[in-house]
Amino acid sequence: MIISHQSHDIATATGTMRTSVYRPQADGQFPAIIFYSEIFQQTAPIARSAAILAGHGFVVLVPEVFHELNPIGTVLAYDDAGKDKGNADKWAKPLESHDSDTQALIDFAQTQSYCTGSVGAIGVCIGGHLAYRAALNPAIKAAFCLYATDIHSDTLPAQAGNNSFERMADIQGEIHFIWGKQDPHVPQEGRAKIYQHVVATGINYQWQEVNAQHAFMRDEGDRYDPALAIAMYQQAVALFSRTL
């Protein structure tokens, strides 16, 4: 499908959130996918991934995940300075603010004439955590979480009783977890902790561990695995085509 790209400034409980919208140019209505980025926000690799998904018949929303903490349009570089700033933002923004962002994105999608009203979520790295977090919202019918950081460690700021790990049982839609076995950010013991809780809660899940490093989807840098990335796109498209 040929796609188009626009930017929208969406009002949230914590300020204006610039959101890129990638969608088919064809007439009609399409389901929406919220695509949560890495800490660096909408880099060129994230934009290309969003375009790939949109070309399969989805409206893909890419929010600036740390909009409260940066000027509109901020994109951090894949270098030490960018990593330090992105990690600082990650520790500064409470999960409750991500929750209200997600609700604003759902409200936006459900009021657009080109959307069916069905919404899913996908993300990489911290974005994988945010896709998981989005799945706590009953409007999210499916989530595809790629090497989601910080779920096992409960290190992101949240109010008492509201961290992501302990709220897993609230997930009502289908959720897929994809992990790299060589990912130091989510080691084997962290994956085991999450898996045991997934089984105990009885949520609707799929689990996959692959021979890959962290950020294997990012088509820049020496950790990129093109063949594996294509397989992940296919799996995500299959999930969203079936559930949305």
JSON list of C-alpha atoms in Angstrom, two decimals:
[
{"chain": "A", "resi": 1, "resn": "MET", "atom": "CA", "xyz": [0.00, 0.00, 0.00]},
{"chain": "A", "resi": 2, "resn": "ILE", "atom": "CA", "xyz": [1.07, 3.58, -0.65]},
{"chain": "A", "resi": 3, "resn": "ILE", "atom": "CA", "xyz": [1.08, 5.51, 2.61]},
{"chain": "A", "resi": 4, "resn": "SER", "atom": "CA", "xyz": [0.95, 9.11, 3.79]},
{"chain": "A", "resi": 5, "resn": "HIS", "atom": "CA", "xyz": [2.56, 10.78, 6.78]},
{"chain": "A", "resi": 6, "resn": "GLN", "atom": "CA", "xyz": [1.25, 13.68, 8.85]},
{"chain": "A", "resi": 7, "resn": "SER", "atom": "CA", "xyz": [1.97, 15.11, 12.29]},
{"chain": "A", "resi": 8, "resn": "HIS", "atom": "CA", "xyz": [-0.68, 15.89, 14.88]},
{"chain": "A", "resi": 9, "resn": "ASP", "atom": "CA", "xyz": [-0.35, 17.69, 18.19]},
{"chain": "A", "resi": 10, "resn": "ILE", "atom": "CA", "xyz": [-2.49, 15.77, 20.66]},
{"chain": "A", "resi": 11, "resn": "ALA", "atom": "CA", "xyz": [-3.55, 17.25, 23.99]},
{"chain": "A", "resi": 12, "resn": "THR", "atom": "CA", "xyz": [-2.71, 15.06, 26.98]},
{"chain": "A", "resi": 13, "resn": "ALA", "atom": "CA", "xyz": [-3.02, 15.44, 30.73]},
{"chain": "A", "resi": 14, "resn": "THR", "atom": "CA", "xyz": [0.65, 16.47, 30.85]},
{"chain": "A", "resi": 15, "resn": "GLY", "atom": "CA", "xyz": [0.89, 18.70, 27.79]},
{"chain": "A", "resi": 16, "resn": "THR", "atom": "CA", "xyz": [0.96, 18.63, 24.00]},
{"chain": "A", "resi": 17, "resn": "MET", "atom": "CA", "xyz": [2.25, 15.41, 22.47]},
{"chain": "A", "resi": 18, "resn": "ARG", "atom": "CA", "xyz": [3.50, 15.55, 18.89]},
{"chain": "A", "resi": 19, "resn": "THR", "atom": "CA", "xyz": [2.43, 12.35, 17.16]},
{"chain": "A", "resi": 20, "resn": "SER", "atom": "CA", "xyz": [3.36, 11.15, 13.70]},
{"chain": "A", "resi": 21, "resn": "VAL", "atom": "CA", "xyz": [0.59, 9.38, 11.81]},
{"chain": "A", "resi": 22, "resn": "TYR", "atom": "CA", "xyz": [1.46, 6.92, 9.05]},
{"chain": "A", "resi": 23, "resn": "ARG", "atom": "CA", "xyz": [-1.55, 5.53, 7.20]},
{"chain": "A", "resi": 24, "resn": "PRO", "atom": "CA", "xyz": [-2.68, 4.09, 3.88]},
{"chain": "A", "resi": 25, "resn": "GLN", "atom": "CA", "xyz": [-3.56, 6.66, 1.23]},
{"chain": "A", "resi": 26, "resn": "ALA", "atom": "CA", "xyz": [-6.45, 4.47, 0.09]},
{"chain": "A", "resi": 27, "resn": "ASP", "atom": "CA", "xyz": [-9.97, 5.43, 1.04]},
{"chain": "A", "resi": 28, "resn": "GLY", "atom": "CA", "xyz": [-11.58, 3.54, 3.86]},
{"chain": "A", "resi": 29, "resn": "GLN", "atom": "CA", "xyz": [-11.10, 2.83, 7.54]},
{"chain": "A", "resi": 30, "resn": "PHE", "atom": "CA", "xyz": [-8.18, 0.98, 9.06]},
{"chain": "A", "resi": 31, "resn": "PRO", "atom": "CA", "xyz": [-7.32, -0.27, 12.56]},
{"chain": "A", "resi": 32, "resn": "ALA", "atom": "CA", "xyz": [-4.79, 1.73, 14.54]},
{"chain": "A", "resi": 33, "resn": "ILE", "atom": "CA", "xyz": [-1.51, 0.68, 16.11]},
{"chain": "A", "resi": 34, "resn": "ILE", "atom": "CA", "xyz": [0.29, 2.82, 18.68]},
{"chain": "A", "resi": 35, "resn": "PHE", "atom": "CA", "xyz": [4.02, 2.42, 18.08]},
{"chain": "A", "resi": 36, "resn": "TYR", "atom": "CA", "xyz": [6.11, 3.28, 21.12]},
{"chain": "A", "resi": 37, "resn": "SER", "atom": "CA", "xyz": [9.70, 4.15, 20.31]},
{"chain": "A", "resi": 38, "resn": "GLU", "atom": "CA", "xyz": [12.99, 3.70, 22.10]},
{"chain": "A", "resi": 39, "resn": "ILE", "atom": "CA", "xyz": [14.22, 6.40, 24.50]},
{"chain": "A", "resi": 40, "resn": "PHE", "atom": "CA", "xyz": [15.52, 8.32, 21.48]},
{"chain": "A", "resi": 41, "resn": "GLN", "atom": "CA", "xyz": [11.97, 9.07, 20.23]},
{"chain": "A", "resi": 42, "resn": "GLN", "atom": "CA", "xyz": [11.17, 9.05, 16.50]},
{"chain": "A", "resi": 43, "resn": "THR", "atom": "CA", "xyz": [14.52, 8.35, 14.89]},
{"chain": "A", "resi": 44, "resn": "ALA", "atom": "CA", "xyz": [14.87, 7.36, 11.23]},
{"chain": "A", "resi": 45, "resn": "PRO", "atom": "CA", "xyz": [14.76, 3.61, 12.05]},
{"chain": "A", "resi": 46, "resn": "ILE", "atom": "CA", "xyz": [11.54, 4.09, 14.03]},
{"chain": "A", "resi": 47, "resn": "ALA", "atom": "CA", "xyz": [9.99, 6.06, 11.17]},
{"chain": "A", "resi": 48, "resn": "ARG", "atom": "CA", "xyz": [10.90, 3.32, 8.70]},
{"chain": "A", "resi": 49, "resn": "SER", "atom": "CA", "xyz": [9.41, 0.65, 10.95]},
{"chain": "A", "resi": 50, "resn": "ALA", "atom": "CA", "xyz": [6.20, 2.66, 11.29]},
{"chain": "A", "resi": 51, "resn": "ALA", "atom": "CA", "xyz": [6.00, 3.01, 7.51]},
{"chain": "A", "resi": 52, "resn": "ILE", "atom": "CA", "xyz": [6.41, -0.74, 7.03]},
{"chain": "A", "resi": 53, "resn": "LEU", "atom": "CA", "xyz": [3.53, -1.46, 9.39]},
{"chain": "A", "resi": 54, "resn": "ALA", "atom": "CA", "xyz": [1.31, 1.22, 7.85]},
{"chain": "A", "resi": 55, "resn": "GLY", "atom": "CA", "xyz": [1.88, -0.25, 4.41]},
{"chain": "A", "resi": 56, "resn": "HIS", "atom": "CA", "xyz": [0.16, -3.42, 5.58]},
{"chain": "A", "resi": 57, "resn": "GLY", "atom": "CA", "xyz": [-3.11, -1.61, 6.19]},
{"chain": "A", "resi": 58, "resn": "PHE", "atom": "CA", "xyz": [-2.81, 0.08, 9.57]},
{"chain": "A", "resi": 59, "resn": "VAL", "atom": "CA", "xyz": [-2.91, 3.60, 10.93]},
{"chain": "A", "resi": 60, "resn": "VAL", "atom": "CA", "xyz": [0.33, 3.82, 12.90]},
{"chain": "A", "resi": 61, "resn": "LEU", "atom": "CA", "xyz": [0.64, 6.47, 15.61]},
{"chain": "A", "resi": 62, "resn": "VAL", "atom": "CA", "xyz": [4.16, 7.29, 16.80]},
{"chain": "A", "resi": 63, "resn": "PRO", "atom": "CA", "xyz": [4.01, 9.58, 19.85]},
{"chain": "A", "resi": 64, "resn": "GLU", "atom": "CA", "xyz": [6.90, 11.51, 21.35]},
{"chain": "A", "resi": 65, "resn": "VAL", "atom": "CA", "xyz": [7.08, 9.39, 24.48]},
{"chain": "A", "resi": 66, "resn": "PHE", "atom": "CA", "xyz": [8.86, 12.05, 26.57]},
{"chain": "A", "resi": 67, "resn": "HIS", "atom": "CA", "xyz": [7.01, 15.07, 25.24]},
{"chain": "A", "resi": 68, "resn": "GLU", "atom": "CA", "xyz": [6.80, 16.72, 28.67]},
{"chain": "A", "resi": 69, "resn": "LEU", "atom": "CA", "xyz": [10.58, 16.73, 29.03]},
{"chain": "A", "resi": 70, "resn": "ASN", "atom": "CA", "xyz": [11.73, 17.98, 25.62]},
{"chain": "A", "resi": 71, "resn": "PRO", "atom": "CA", "xyz": [10.86, 20.58, 22.99]},
{"chain": "A", "resi": 72, "resn": "ILE", "atom": "CA", "xyz": [8.40, 19.35, 20.36]},
{"chain": "A", "resi": 73, "resn": "GLY", "atom": "CA", "xyz": [10.23, 17.51, 17.61]},
{"chain": "A", "resi": 74, "resn": "THR", "atom": "CA", "xyz": [13.15, 16.33, 19.73]},
{"chain": "A", "resi": 75, "resn": "VAL", "atom": "CA", "xyz": [15.01, 13.31, 18.38]},
{"chain": "A", "resi": 76, "resn": "LEU", "atom": "CA", "xyz": [17.99, 12.06, 20.33]},
{"chain": "A", "resi": 77, "resn": "ALA", "atom": "CA", "xyz": [21.08, 10.73, 18.62]},
{"chain": "A", "resi": 78, "resn": "TYR", "atom": "CA", "xyz": [22.29, 7.15, 18.97]},
{"chain": "A", "resi": 79, "resn": "ASP", "atom": "CA", "xyz": [25.33, 8.26, 20.95]},
{"chain": "A", "resi": 80, "resn": "ASP", "atom": "CA", "xyz": [26.34, 8.55, 24.59]},
{"chain": "A", "resi": 81, "resn": "ALA", "atom": "CA", "xyz": [24.78, 11.99, 25.00]},
{"chain": "A", "resi": 82, "resn": "GLY", "atom": "CA", "xyz": [21.49, 10.81, 23.50]},
{"chain": "A", "resi": 83, "resn": "LYS", "atom": "CA", "xyz": [21.50, 7.67, 25.60]},
{"chain": "A", "resi": 84, "resn": "ASP", "atom": "CA", "xyz": [22.18, 9.63, 28.79]},
{"chain": "A", "resi": 85, "resn": "LYS", "atom": "CA", "xyz": [19.37, 12.11, 28.07]},
{"chain": "A", "resi": 86, "resn": "GLY", "atom": "CA", "xyz": [16.92, 9.39, 27.08]},
{"chain": "A", "resi": 87, "resn": "ASN", "atom": "CA", "xyz": [17.64, 7.35, 30.18]},
{"chain": "A", "resi": 88, "resn": "ALA", "atom": "CA", "xyz": [17.26, 10.43, 32.36]},
{"chain": "A", "resi": 89, "resn": "ASP", "atom": "CA", "xyz": [13.85, 11.05, 30.77]},
{"chain": "A", "resi": 90, "resn": "LYS", "atom": "CA", "xyz": [12.91, 7.42, 31.37]},
{"chain": "A", "resi": 91, "resn": "TRP", "atom": "CA", "xyz": [13.61, 7.72, 35.09]},
{"chain": "A", "resi": 92, "resn": "ALA", "atom": "CA", "xyz": [11.85, 11.10, 35.32]},
{"chain": "A", "resi": 93, "resn": "LYS", "atom": "CA", "xyz": [8.47, 10.32, 33.74]},
{"chain": "A", "resi": 94, "resn": "PRO", "atom": "CA", "xyz": [6.03, 8.34, 35.90]},
{"chain": "A", "resi": 95, "resn": "LEU", "atom": "CA", "xyz": [4.09, 5.47, 34.40]},
{"chain": "A", "resi": 96, "resn": "GLU", "atom": "CA", "xyz": [0.84, 7.24, 35.19]},
{"chain": "A", "resi": 97, "resn": "SER", "atom": "CA", "xyz": [1.77, 9.93, 32.66]},
{"chain": "A", "resi": 98, "resn": "HIS", "atom": "CA", "xyz": [2.38, 7.25, 30.04]},
{"chain": "A", "resi": 99, "resn": "ASP", "atom": "CA", "xyz": [-1.07, 5.86, 30.88]},
{"chain": "A", "resi": 100, "resn": "SER", "atom": "CA", "xyz": [-2.74, 9.20, 30.23]},
{"chain": "A", "resi": 101, "resn": "ASP", "atom": "CA", "xyz": [-0.76, 9.53, 26.97]},
{"chain": "A", "resi": 102, "resn": "THR", "atom": "CA", "xyz": [-2.08, 6.15, 25.87]},
{"chain": "A", "resi": 103, "resn": "GLN", "atom": "CA", "xyz": [-5.65, 7.16, 26.62]},
{"chain": "A", "resi": 104, "resn": "ALA", "atom": "CA", "xyz": [-5.19, 10.36, 24.60]},
{"chain": "A", "resi": 105, "resn": "LEU", "atom": "CA", "xyz": [-3.90, 8.31, 21.66]},
{"chain": "A", "resi": 106, "resn": "ILE", "atom": "CA", "xyz": [-6.83, 5.90, 21.89]},
{"chain": "A", "resi": 107, "resn": "ASP", "atom": "CA", "xyz": [-9.27, 8.82, 22.00]},
{"chain": "A", "resi": 108, "resn": "PHE", "atom": "CA", "xyz": [-7.57, 10.37, 18.97]},
{"chain": "A", "resi": 109, "resn": "ALA", "atom": "CA", "xyz": [-7.67, 7.16, 16.95]},
{"chain": "A", "resi": 110, "resn": "GLN", "atom": "CA", "xyz": [-11.30, 6.47, 17.77]},
{"chain": "A", "resi": 111, "resn": "THR", "atom": "CA", "xyz": [-12.40, 9.88, 16.52]},
{"chain": "A", "resi": 112, "resn": "GLN", "atom": "CA", "xyz": [-10.62, 9.83, 13.14]},
{"chain": "A", "resi": 113, "resn": "SER", "atom": "CA", "xyz": [-12.71, 9.11, 10.07]},
{"chain": "A", "resi": 114, "resn": "TYR", "atom": "CA", "xyz": [-9.98, 6.86, 8.65]},
{"chain": "A", "resi": 115, "resn": "CYS", "atom": "CA", "xyz": [-9.85, 4.60, 11.73]},
{"chain": "A", "resi": 116, "resn": "THR", "atom": "CA", "xyz": [-12.10, 1.67, 12.56]},
{"chain": "A", "resi": 117, "resn": "GLY", "atom": "CA", "xyz": [-11.80, 2.34, 16.29]},
{"chain": "A", "resi": 118, "resn": "SER", "atom": "CA", "xyz": [-9.83, -0.84, 17.02]},
{"chain": "A", "resi": 119, "resn": "VAL", "atom": "CA", "xyz": [-6.44, -0.13, 18.60]},
{"chain": "A", "resi": 120, "resn": "GLY", "atom": "CA", "xyz": [-3.34, -2.22, 19.27]},
{"chain": "A", "resi": 121, "resn": "ALA", "atom": "CA", "xyz": [0.14, -1.41, 20.54]},
{"chain": "A", "resi": 122, "resn": "ILE", "atom": "CA", "xyz": [3.70, -2.28, 19.57]},
{"chain": "A", "resi": 123, "resn": "GLY", "atom": "CA", "xyz": [7.03, -1.09, 20.90]},
{"chain": "A", "resi": 124, "resn": "VAL", "atom": "CA", "xyz": [10.76, -1.67, 21.13]},
{"chain": "A", "resi": 125, "resn": "CYS", "atom": "CA", "xyz": [13.01, -1.37, 24.21]},
{"chain": "A", "resi": 126, "resn": "ILE", "atom": "CA", "xyz": [11.32, 1.07, 26.62]},
{"chain": "A", "resi": 127, "resn": "GLY", "atom": "CA", "xyz": [8.64, 1.19, 23.96]},
{"chain": "A", "resi": 128, "resn": "GLY", "atom": "CA", "xyz": [8.13, -2.54, 24.45]},
{"chain": "A", "resi": 129, "resn": "HIS", "atom": "CA", "xyz": [7.42, -1.80, 28.10]},
{"chain": "A", "resi": 130, "resn": "LEU", "atom": "CA", "xyz": [5.03, 0.99, 27.09]},
{"chain": "A", "resi": 131, "resn": "ALA", "atom": "CA", "xyz": [3.20, -1.35, 24.68]},
{"chain": "A", "resi": 132, "resn": "TYR", "atom": "CA", "xyz": [2.84, -3.78, 27.59]},
{"chain": "A", "resi": 133, "resn": "ARG", "atom": "CA", "xyz": [1.70, -0.90, 29.77]},
{"chain": "A", "resi": 134, "resn": "ALA", "atom": "CA", "xyz": [-0.79, 0.17, 27.11]},
{"chain": "A", "resi": 135, "resn": "ALA", "atom": "CA", "xyz": [-2.26, -3.33, 27.20]},
{"chain": "A", "resi": 136, "resn": "LEU", "atom": "CA", "xyz": [-3.45, -2.60, 30.75]},
{"chain": "A", "resi": 137, "resn": "ASN", "atom": "CA", "xyz": [-6.01, -0.34, 29.06]},
{"chain": "A", "resi": 138, "resn": "PRO", "atom": "CA", "xyz": [-9.01, -2.48, 28.06]},
{"chain": "A", "resi": 139, "resn": "ALA", "atom": "CA", "xyz": [-9.30, -0.64, 24.72]},
{"chain": "A", "resi": 140, "resn": "ILE", "atom": "CA", "xyz": [-6.00, -2.20, 23.56]},
{"chain": "A", "resi": 141, "resn": "LYS", "atom": "CA", "xyz": [-6.93, -5.45, 21.85]},
{"chain": "A", "resi": 142, "resn": "ALA", "atom": "CA", "xyz": [-3.39, -6.71, 21.21]},
{"chain": "A", "resi": 143, "resn": "ALA", "atom": "CA", "xyz": [0.19, -5.78, 22.05]},
{"chain": "A", "resi": 144, "resn": "PHE", "atom": "CA", "xyz": [3.49, -6.83, 20.47]},
{"chain": "A", "resi": 145, "resn": "CYS", "atom": "CA", "xyz": [6.35, -6.19, 22.89]},
{"chain": "A", "resi": 146, "resn": "LEU", "atom": "CA", "xyz": [9.89, -6.40, 21.56]},
{"chain": "A", "resi": 147, "resn": "TYR", "atom": "CA", "xyz": [12.69, -6.74, 24.15]},
{"chain": "A", "resi": 148, "resn": "ALA", "atom": "CA", "xyz": [10.73, -4.73, 26.70]},
{"chain": "A", "resi": 149, "resn": "THR", "atom": "CA", "xyz": [12.99, -3.26, 29.35]},
{"chain": "A", "resi": 150, "resn": "ASP", "atom": "CA", "xyz": [12.32, -2.56, 33.03]},
{"chain": "A", "resi": 151, "resn": "ILE", "atom": "CA", "xyz": [9.28, -4.80, 33.49]},
{"chain": "A", "resi": 152, "resn": "HIS", "atom": "CA", "xyz": [11.21, -7.36, 35.52]},
{"chain": "A", "resi": 153, "resn": "SER", "atom": "CA", "xyz": [13.06, -4.76, 37.59]},
{"chain": "A", "resi": 154, "resn": "ASP", "atom": "CA", "xyz": [10.15, -2.48, 38.57]},
{"chain": "A", "resi": 155, "resn": "THR", "atom": "CA", "xyz": [12.51, 0.48, 38.22]},
{"chain": "A", "resi": 156, "resn": "LEU", "atom": "CA", "xyz": [10.31, 2.96, 36.37]},
{"chain": "A", "resi": 157, "resn": "PRO", "atom": "CA", "xyz": [8.60, 5.51, 38.64]},
{"chain": "A", "resi": 158, "resn": "ALA", "atom": "CA", "xyz": [5.01, 4.71, 39.60]},
{"chain": "A", "resi": 159, "resn": "GLN", "atom": "CA", "xyz": [2.62, 5.15, 42.47]},
{"chain": "A", "resi": 160, "resn": "ALA", "atom": "CA", "xyz": [2.47, 2.41, 45.07]},
{"chain": "A", "resi": 161, "resn": "GLY", "atom": "CA", "xyz": [0.62, -0.62, 43.74]},
{"chain": "A", "resi": 162, "resn": "ASN", "atom": "CA", "xyz": [0.78, 0.59, 40.14]},
{"chain": "A", "resi": 163, "resn": "ASN", "atom": "CA", "xyz": [4.02, -0.80, 38.77]},
{"chain": "A", "resi": 164, "resn": "SER", "atom": "CA", "xyz": [3.77, -2.71, 35.52]},
{"chain": "A", "resi": 165, "resn": "PHE", "atom": "CA", "xyz": [4.83, -6.15, 36.73]},
{"chain": "A", "resi": 166, "resn": "GLU", "atom": "CA", "xyz": [2.27, -6.42, 39.49]},
{"chain": "A", "resi": 167, "resn": "ARG", "atom": "CA", "xyz": [-0.58, -5.25, 37.24]},
{"chain": "A", "resi": 168, "resn": "MET", "atom": "CA", "xyz": [-0.08, -7.96, 34.62]},
{"chain": "A", "resi": 169, "resn": "ALA", "atom": "CA", "xyz": [-3.39, -9.68, 35.43]},
{"chain": "A", "resi": 170, "resn": "ASP", "atom": "CA", "xyz": [-5.23, -6.55, 34.23]},
{"chain": "A", "resi": 171, "resn": "ILE", "atom": "CA", "xyz": [-4.28, -7.29, 30.60]},
{"chain": "A", "resi": 172, "resn": "GLN", "atom": "CA", "xyz": [-7.43, -8.33, 28.72]},
{"chain": "A", "resi": 173, "resn": "GLY", "atom": "CA", "xyz": [-6.22, -8.47, 25.12]},
{"chain": "A", "resi": 174, "resn": "GLU", "atom": "CA", "xyz": [-3.65, -10.75, 23.51]},
{"chain": "A", "resi": 175, "resn": "ILE", "atom": "CA", "xyz": [0.00, -9.95, 24.20]},
{"chain": "A", "resi": 176, "resn": "HIS", "atom": "CA", "xyz": [3.17, -11.24, 22.55]},
{"chain": "A", "resi": 177, "resn": "PHE", "atom": "CA", "xyz": [6.56, -11.10, 24.25]},
{"chain": "A", "resi": 178, "resn": "ILE", "atom": "CA", "xyz": [9.72, -11.28, 22.11]},
{"chain": "A", "resi": 179, "resn": "TRP", "atom": "CA", "xyz": [13.13, -11.39, 23.78]},
{"chain": "A", "resi": 180, "resn": "GLY", "atom": "CA", "xyz": [16.73, -11.60, 22.64]},
{"chain": "A", "resi": 181, "resn": "LYS", "atom": "CA", "xyz": [18.66, -14.31, 24.46]},
{"chain": "A", "resi": 182, "resn": "GLN", "atom": "CA", "xyz": [21.82, -12.21, 24.25]},
{"chain": "A", "resi": 183, "resn": "ASP", "atom": "CA", "xyz": [20.14, -9.04, 25.55]},
{"chain": "A", "resi": 184, "resn": "PRO", "atom": "CA", "xyz": [21.96, -7.82, 28.69]},
{"chain": "A", "resi": 185, "resn": "HIS", "atom": "CA", "xyz": [19.12, -5.41, 29.53]},
{"chain": "A", "resi": 186, "resn": "VAL", "atom": "CA", "xyz": [16.71, -8.29, 30.15]},
{"chain": "A", "resi": 187, "resn": "PRO", "atom": "CA", "xyz": [18.87, -11.21, 31.34]},
{"chain": "A", "resi": 188, "resn": "GLN", "atom": "CA", "xyz": [17.71, -14.81, 31.65]},
{"chain": "A", "resi": 189, "resn": "GLU", "atom": "CA", "xyz": [16.67, -14.40, 35.26]},
{"chain": "A", "resi": 190, "resn": "GLY", "atom": "CA", "xyz": [14.59, -11.34, 34.34]},
{"chain": "A", "resi": 191, "resn": "ARG", "atom": "CA", "xyz": [12.86, -13.20, 31.52]},
{"chain": "A", "resi": 192, "resn": "ALA", "atom": "CA", "xyz": [12.20, -16.14, 33.83]},
{"chain": "A", "resi": 193, "resn": "LYS", "atom": "CA", "xyz": [10.60, -13.85, 36.40]},
{"chain": "A", "resi": 194, "resn": "ILE", "atom": "CA", "xyz": [8.26, -12.38, 33.78]},
{"chain": "A", "resi": 195, "resn": "TYR", "atom": "CA", "xyz": [7.43, -15.77, 32.27]},
{"chain": "A", "resi": 196, "resn": "GLN", "atom": "CA", "xyz": [6.50, -17.30, 35.61]},
{"chain": "A", "resi": 197, "resn": "HIS", "atom": "CA", "xyz": [4.18, -14.38, 36.31]},
{"chain": "A", "resi": 198, "resn": "VAL", "atom": "CA", "xyz": [2.65, -14.60, 32.82]},
{"chain": "A", "resi": 199, "resn": "VAL", "atom": "CA", "xyz": [1.78, -18.25, 33.43]},
{"chain": "A", "resi": 200, "resn": "ALA", "atom": "CA", "xyz": [0.49, -17.57, 36.94]},
{"chain": "A", "resi": 201, "resn": "THR", "atom": "CA", "xyz": [-1.84, -14.75, 35.85]},
{"chain": "A", "resi": 202, "resn": "GLY", "atom": "CA", "xyz": [-3.37, -16.75, 33.01]},
{"chain": "A", "resi": 203, "resn": "ILE", "atom": "CA", "xyz": [-3.39, -13.91, 30.49]},
{"chain": "A", "resi": 204, "resn": "ASN", "atom": "CA", "xyz": [-3.62, -14.57, 26.74]},
{"chain": "A", "resi": 205, "resn": "TYR", "atom": "CA", "xyz": [0.02, -14.51, 25.66]},
{"chain": "A", "resi": 206, "resn": "GLN", "atom": "CA", "xyz": [2.63, -15.81, 23.25]},
{"chain": "A", "resi": 207, "resn": "TRP", "atom": "CA", "xyz": [6.27, -16.06, 24.25]},
{"chain": "A", "resi": 208, "resn": "GLN", "atom": "CA", "xyz": [9.33, -16.15, 22.03]},
{"chain": "A", "resi": 209, "resn": "GLU", "atom": "CA", "xyz": [13.05, -16.03, 22.76]},
{"chain": "A", "resi": 210, "resn": "VAL", "atom": "CA", "xyz": [15.36, -15.57, 19.78]},
{"chain": "A", "resi": 211, "resn": "ASN", "atom": "CA", "xyz": [19.10, -15.59, 19.29]},
{"chain": "A", "resi": 212, "resn": "ALA", "atom": "CA", "xyz": [19.60, -11.85, 19.10]},
{"chain": "A", "resi": 213, "resn": "GLN", "atom": "CA", "xyz": [20.96, -8.88, 20.97]},
{"chain": "A", "resi": 214, "resn": "HIS", "atom": "CA", "xyz": [19.11, -5.86, 22.27]},
{"chain": "A", "resi": 215, "resn": "ALA", "atom": "CA", "xyz": [17.81, -3.56, 19.50]},
{"chain": "A", "resi": 216, "resn": "PHE", "atom": "CA", "xyz": [17.99, -6.24, 16.82]},
{"chain": "A", "resi": 217, "resn": "MET", "atom": "CA", "xyz": [15.09, -4.50, 15.02]},
{"chain": "A", "resi": 218, "resn": "ARG", "atom": "CA", "xyz": [16.96, -1.20, 14.61]},
{"chain": "A", "resi": 219, "resn": "ASP", "atom": "CA", "xyz": [18.28, -0.97, 11.06]},
{"chain": "A", "resi": 220, "resn": "GLU", "atom": "CA", "xyz": [21.27, 1.12, 12.10]},
{"chain": "A", "resi": 221, "resn": "GLY", "atom": "CA", "xyz": [24.17, -0.25, 14.09]},
{"chain": "A", "resi": 222, "resn": "ASP", "atom": "CA", "xyz": [25.93, -3.58, 14.44]},
{"chain": "A", "resi": 223, "resn": "ARG", "atom": "CA", "xyz": [23.15, -5.39, 16.36]},
{"chain": "A", "resi": 224, "resn": "TYR", "atom": "CA", "xyz": [20.62, -5.28, 13.50]},
{"chain": "A", "resi": 225, "resn": "ASP", "atom": "CA", "xyz": [19.38, -8.66, 12.28]},
{"chain": "A", "resi": 226, "resn": "PRO", "atom": "CA", "xyz": [17.52, -8.05, 9.00]},
{"chain": "A", "resi": 227, "resn": "ALA", "atom": "CA", "xyz": [16.14, -11.57, 8.57]},
{"chain": "A", "resi": 228, "resn": "LEU", "atom": "CA", "xyz": [14.86, -11.68, 12.13]},
{"chain": "A", "resi": 229, "resn": "ALA", "atom": "CA", "xyz": [13.39, -8.19, 11.82]},
{"chain": "A", "resi": 230, "resn": "ILE", "atom": "CA", "xyz": [11.39, -9.24, 8.74]},
{"chain": "A", "resi": 231, "resn": "ALA", "atom": "CA", "xyz": [10.07, -12.25, 10.65]},
{"chain": "A", "resi": 232, "resn": "MET", "atom": "CA", "xyz": [8.98, -9.99, 13.52]},
{"chain": "A", "resi": 233, "resn": "TYR", "atom": "CA", "xyz": [7.15, -7.61, 11.17]},
{"chain": "A", "resi": 234, "resn": "GLN", "atom": "CA", "xyz": [5.32, -10.59, 9.70]},
{"chain": "A", "resi": 235, "resn": "GLN", "atom": "CA", "xyz": [4.33, -11.85, 13.14]},
{"chain": "A", "resi": 236, "resn": "ALA", "atom": "CA", "xyz": [3.15, -8.42, 14.25]},
{"chain": "A", "resi": 237, "resn": "VAL", "atom": "CA", "xyz": [1.10, -7.93, 11.08]},
{"chain": "A", "resi": 238, "resn": "ALA", "atom": "CA", "xyz": [-0.46, -11.36, 11.56]},
{"chain": "A", "resi": 239, "resn": "LEU", "atom": "CA", "xyz": [-1.36, -10.58, 15.16]},
{"chain": "A", "resi": 240, "resn": "PHE", "atom": "CA", "xyz": [-2.92, -7.22, 14.39]},
{"chain": "A", "resi": 241, "resn": "SER", "atom": "CA", "xyz": [-4.70, -8.46, 11.27]},
{"chain": "A", "resi": 242, "resn": "ARG", "atom": "CA", "xyz": [-6.33, -11.19, 13.35]},
{"chain": "A", "resi": 243, "resn": "THR", "atom": "CA", "xyz": [-7.19, -9.20, 16.49]},
{"chain": "A", "resi": 244, "resn": "LEU", "atom": "CA", "xyz": [-7.97, -5.71, 15.19]}
]
